Amino acid sequence: MKSGWVDRDAEAIVAEGAKSGIDRDLALRIYTTRLFGRDPKLVLHGGGNTSLKEVMRDRLGADVEVLRVKATGADMAMIDLAGLPAVRLSPLRKLRALGEIGDDELVGIERASLIDPAAANPSVEIMLHAFLPHKFVDHTHATAVLGVIDQPDGEKKCAEVFGGRLAFVPYVMPGFGLAKKAIEVFERAKPSDGLILSKHGIVTWGESAREAYERMIEMVSRAEDFVARRRKAATAPARRGTAEVAQVAPIVRGACSEKDKTIEGAWRRLVLEFRATDAVLNFINAKDLARLSQAGVVTPDHTIRTKNWPLVLPPADPAKLADFARVAHDTASQFAARYHRYFEQHNARVGHIKHELDPLPRVVLVPGLGLFGLGRTKRDAEIAADIAEAWIEGVSDAEGIGRFESISEADMFDCEYWPLEQAKLGTRREPPLAGQIAAVTGAGGAIGAATAKAFAAAGAEVALLDVNFAAAREQAKAIGPSALPAVCDVTSAASVRAAFDAVASAFGGVDIVVSNAGAAWQGRIGEVDEDVMRKSFELNFYGHQRVAQAAVKIMLAQNTGGCLLFNVSKQAVNPGPNFGPYGIPKAAELALMRQYALDYGADGIRANAVNADRIRSGLLTADMIASRSKARGLSEKDYMSGNLLGREVTADDVAQAFLHQALALKTTADVTTVDGGNIAAAMR
Ligand SMILES: [Zn+2]
């Protein structure tokens, strides 16, 4: 591992900070914290922290000694001043005299000691930084170091690798107890460079930001070299005898969902992220996977993202997917039952004071194929997958030089259910479609884009499908990094299949499909060319059938219900003159919706439609609005609001109607009219 320190970058941050009164030490504290945050081999998703002790002037003009320490959950790669709250050091140091202290009381004292009372909460490892006397203190969970220390003889290996420059602190749960243990060890052993926290991580320090940082790099490099010299080259990884990700993911996702006990028809679902690097394949194809997979976390805070163990499934034989699905459901149920027993047992130990988290796995291993990270959002799934990859690397390193050994199950429970660790996940109220995946066709157009946006705002992960990929990509970009654009020509069965494979591979499946793509053709029905009729049927009827078929296939594999939503125009109900080529396939689409509601109701799959009229879109362009209003002798405004309410109907109104249908768990075979009022198009 090489130092990322660049003099020019460091001086640029110092110069920039000077403009807003940030002193040199603090500017360089920010700089090296970012260097740590940018290397996932050092720091991953909130695991790791840095600090600086300095004198600053408080609000009353007095000089006070403070600890600037990373805020809990802050992203080190992007850290700024707000991510390093300043805490008065003397009250923190006095706490050392206490035998122990409750979490709430400790957090209360920390908050009361903040220079800025509105600052973020300091890291859960604040006391470790406070008790150590050094000016700069850095702490990471570097993967290579974990490989060396997660061993039955970790202390001996540390002496060998770090040559006495780091003292060894036996495992104590992170927090106040660990801080006290660490300072005791420091004062007894007086190591020159830092500490090893057994089964947890490494601490280095220095008089300057650079010294502390480069000591960390040097120590991690020693661990890397030690492991590299001893680890045998991995056997060639191979994907073998396995079904495709797009086939396997919906089965895995369905198996790892649970019925919502409070709302009939509702499910608690997770989103998936797939990984299959060489390291992952080597690990999951190894013959001792059964032992290694259940051996526990490589560092305690991983448990809040991945739980203590992954769910291990059998290989997915493409010729026997039904068998695979059955075993996946059974194995996932056993996982949940085991998790429940684990909770009950340890909750009894701590006096029944904890509330059980959901029992669903956050990492799933499928031999021959790869690993899935699972989370309530795509981002959470990615984090689980990142941590699972680091876990695989740590365990593989440890096995390469000895035998991997984690902390005890009781220690894992204490971290998983430590309120201060849980606080890293935030106390967000979940939006109504959290954990659900929605695909929208025609998403490059006005109604499709508005619908994708509305579903994303309601918490769904969204896939934007359009024959025009650039348009889908532009709309996806506007929604955010998780939104998936995909090309989808609904007149081609192969294109629809490929698009739904892409959705299932990216998110794990699909729960809601808005079949919206369409285009209008005109002609007097007795004279119109058969070719025009066929073209329109191809898009405005068969397009919906292909999309619904592809979606239902995935929904059945998940076995957690689903929702098909169709954009039928008012033409399906109230035909317009010379609009047969468009209206007739749309009427067939309405019948199609009802047929899906009928045939798949027993599978929990609902089918509904929105009957919208006169929306500014690709079907009703500005030119068409101009010529039609002129032909009727109306202003454009009067033409667009020519309905019972006298209000123009927008794409957003249609999007809200689709959203309502997605949320109405007891409604199927329904048509919701969004047209401002048109009695001739009323459903009944
Ligand atoms: Zn730590």
PDB file of N, CA, C and O and ligand atoms in Angstrom, residues 47-49 125 139-141 174 197 200 299 301, ligand 1:
ATOM      1  N   GLY A  47     -16.675   2.899   8.887  1.00  0.00           N
ATOM      2  CA  GLY A  47     -15.794   2.156   9.799  1.00  0.00           C
ATOM      3  C   GLY A  47     -14.425   2.804   9.816  1.00  0.00           C
ATOM      4  O   GLY A  47     -13.681   2.697   8.847  1.00  0.00           O
ATOM      5  N   GLY A  48     -14.062   3.455  10.889  1.00  0.00           N
ATOM      6  CA  GLY A  48     -12.777   4.154  10.960  1.00  0.00           C
ATOM      7  C   GLY A  48     -13.023   5.597  11.375  1.00  0.00           C
ATOM      8  O   GLY A  48     -14.101   6.130  11.134  1.00  0.00           O
ATOM      9  N   ASN A  49     -12.006   6.191  12.020  1.00  0.00           N
ATOM     10  CA  ASN A  49     -12.179   7.576  12.440  1.00  0.00           C
ATOM     11  C   ASN A  49     -10.832   8.214  12.742  1.00  0.00           C
ATOM     12  O   ASN A  49      -9.826   7.520  12.891  1.00  0.00           O
ATOM     13  N   GLU A 125     -16.242   6.031  18.844  1.00  0.00           N
ATOM     14  CA  GLU A 125     -14.922   5.727  19.385  1.00  0.00           C
ATOM     15  C   GLU A 125     -14.265   6.975  19.966  1.00  0.00           C
ATOM     16  O   GLU A 125     -13.046   6.996  20.176  1.00  0.00           O
ATOM     17  N   HIS A 139      -7.658   5.788  13.228  1.00  0.00           N
ATOM     18  CA  HIS A 139      -8.123   4.415  13.509  1.00  0.00           C
ATOM     19  C   HIS A 139      -8.823   3.877  12.266  1.00  0.00           C
ATOM     20  O   HIS A 139      -9.678   4.536  11.699  1.00  0.00           O
ATOM     21  N   THR A 140      -8.400   2.683  11.828  1.00  0.00           N
ATOM     22  CA  THR A 140      -9.053   2.058  10.669  1.00  0.00           C
ATOM     23  C   THR A 140      -9.330   0.585  10.953  1.00  0.00           C
ATOM     24  O   THR A 140      -8.827   0.027  11.929  1.00  0.00           O
ATOM     25  N   HIS A 141     -10.137  -0.005  10.069  1.00  0.00           N
ATOM     26  CA  HIS A 141     -10.378  -1.446  10.087  1.00  0.00           C
ATOM     27  C   HIS A 141      -9.751  -2.031   8.818  1.00  0.00           C
ATOM     28  O   HIS A 141     -10.397  -2.757   8.072  1.00  0.00           O
ATOM     29  N   PRO A 174     -16.335  -2.087  21.350  1.00  0.00           N
ATOM     30  CA  PRO A 174     -16.050  -0.673  21.115  1.00  0.00           C
ATOM     31  C   PRO A 174     -16.833   0.209  22.097  1.00  0.00           C
ATOM     32  O   PRO A 174     -17.901  -0.158  22.563  1.00  0.00           O
ATOM     33  N   LEU A 197      -6.155  -3.295  18.018  1.00  0.00           N
ATOM     34  CA  LEU A 197      -7.353  -3.630  18.784  1.00  0.00           C
ATOM     35  C   LEU A 197      -7.780  -5.012  18.304  1.00  0.00           C
ATOM     36  O   LEU A 197      -8.230  -5.172  17.165  1.00  0.00           O
ATOM     37  N   HIS A 200     -10.574  -6.314  15.693  1.00  0.00           N
ATOM     38  CA  HIS A 200     -11.305  -5.071  15.441  1.00  0.00           C
ATOM     39  C   HIS A 200     -10.576  -4.140  14.470  1.00  0.00           C
ATOM     40  O   HIS A 200     -11.114  -3.783  13.430  1.00  0.00           O
ATOM     41  N   THR A 299     -14.728  -7.592  11.635  1.00  0.00           N
ATOM     42  CA  THR A 299     -14.603  -6.476  12.591  1.00  0.00           C
ATOM     43  C   THR A 299     -16.017  -6.171  13.069  1.00  0.00           C
ATOM     44  O   THR A 299     -16.974  -6.328  12.299  1.00  0.00           O
ATOM     45  N   ASP A 301     -18.185  -3.745  13.718  1.00  0.00           N
ATOM     46  CA  ASP A 301     -19.263  -2.893  13.200  1.00  0.00           C
ATOM     47  C   ASP A 301     -19.849  -3.388  11.874  1.00  0.00           C
ATOM     48  O   ASP A 301     -20.879  -2.896  11.432  1.00  0.00           O
TER      49      ASP A 301
HETATM   50 ZN    ZN B   1     -13.320   0.717  15.072  1.00  0.00          ZN
END
